[in-house]
Short mmCIF file of C-alpha atoms in Angstrom, two decimals:
data_model
loop_
_atom_site.label_atom_id
_atom_site.label_comp_id
_atom_site.label_asym_id
_atom_site.label_seq_id
_atom_site.Cartn_x
_atom_site.Cartn_y
_atom_site.Cartn_z
CA MET A 1 100.18 107.42 -193.37
CA LYS A 2 97.53 109.82 -192.08
CA HIS A 3 100.21 112.40 -191.32
CA ILE A 4 101.53 112.30 -194.90
CA LEU A 5 98.00 112.70 -196.24
CA ALA A 6 97.42 115.71 -193.98
CA CYS A 7 100.68 117.30 -195.16
CA LEU A 8 99.75 116.75 -198.81
CA LEU A 9 96.31 118.23 -198.21
CA MET A 10 97.80 121.29 -196.52
CA GLY A 11 100.27 121.66 -199.37
CA ALA A 12 97.45 121.53 -201.91
CA VAL A 13 95.44 124.12 -199.97
CA LEU A 14 98.45 126.44 -199.74
CA ALA A 15 99.42 125.91 -203.39
CA ALA A 16 95.92 126.56 -204.73
CA PRO A 17 96.06 130.39 -204.45
CA CYS A 18 99.51 130.40 -206.06
CA ALA A 19 98.21 128.34 -208.97
CA TYR A 20 95.23 130.70 -209.23
CA ASP A 21 97.60 133.69 -209.34
CA ALA A 22 99.72 132.04 -212.03
CA PHE A 23 96.77 131.34 -214.34
CA SER A 24 94.52 134.30 -213.53
CA PRO A 25 95.00 137.86 -214.80
CA GLU A 26 93.97 139.39 -211.49
CA PRO A 27 95.61 138.37 -208.20
CA SER A 28 93.45 136.53 -205.69
CA PRO A 29 92.90 138.06 -202.24
CA LEU A 30 93.33 134.56 -200.81
CA ALA A 31 96.93 134.42 -202.05
CA GLY A 32 97.63 137.66 -200.18
CA LEU A 33 96.23 136.18 -196.98
CA VAL A 34 98.30 133.02 -197.40
CA ALA A 35 101.45 135.08 -198.02
CA LEU A 36 100.75 137.16 -194.91
CA SER A 37 100.17 134.09 -192.76
CA VAL A 38 103.34 132.40 -194.06
CA ILE A 39 105.40 135.53 -193.32
CA HIS A 40 103.73 135.73 -189.90
CA LEU A 41 104.47 132.09 -189.04
CA GLN A 42 108.18 132.33 -189.82
CA PRO A 43 110.33 132.99 -186.73
#
């Protein structure tokens, strides 16, 4: 149960900058960092 909660929390944290980008006229620097880290983590 704790593992599922942690995954949901991580998902929310990662989705937040994307939601901000979608609703905000200017892109957030945080979204850029998340995108870079996601690209970096992929093998």
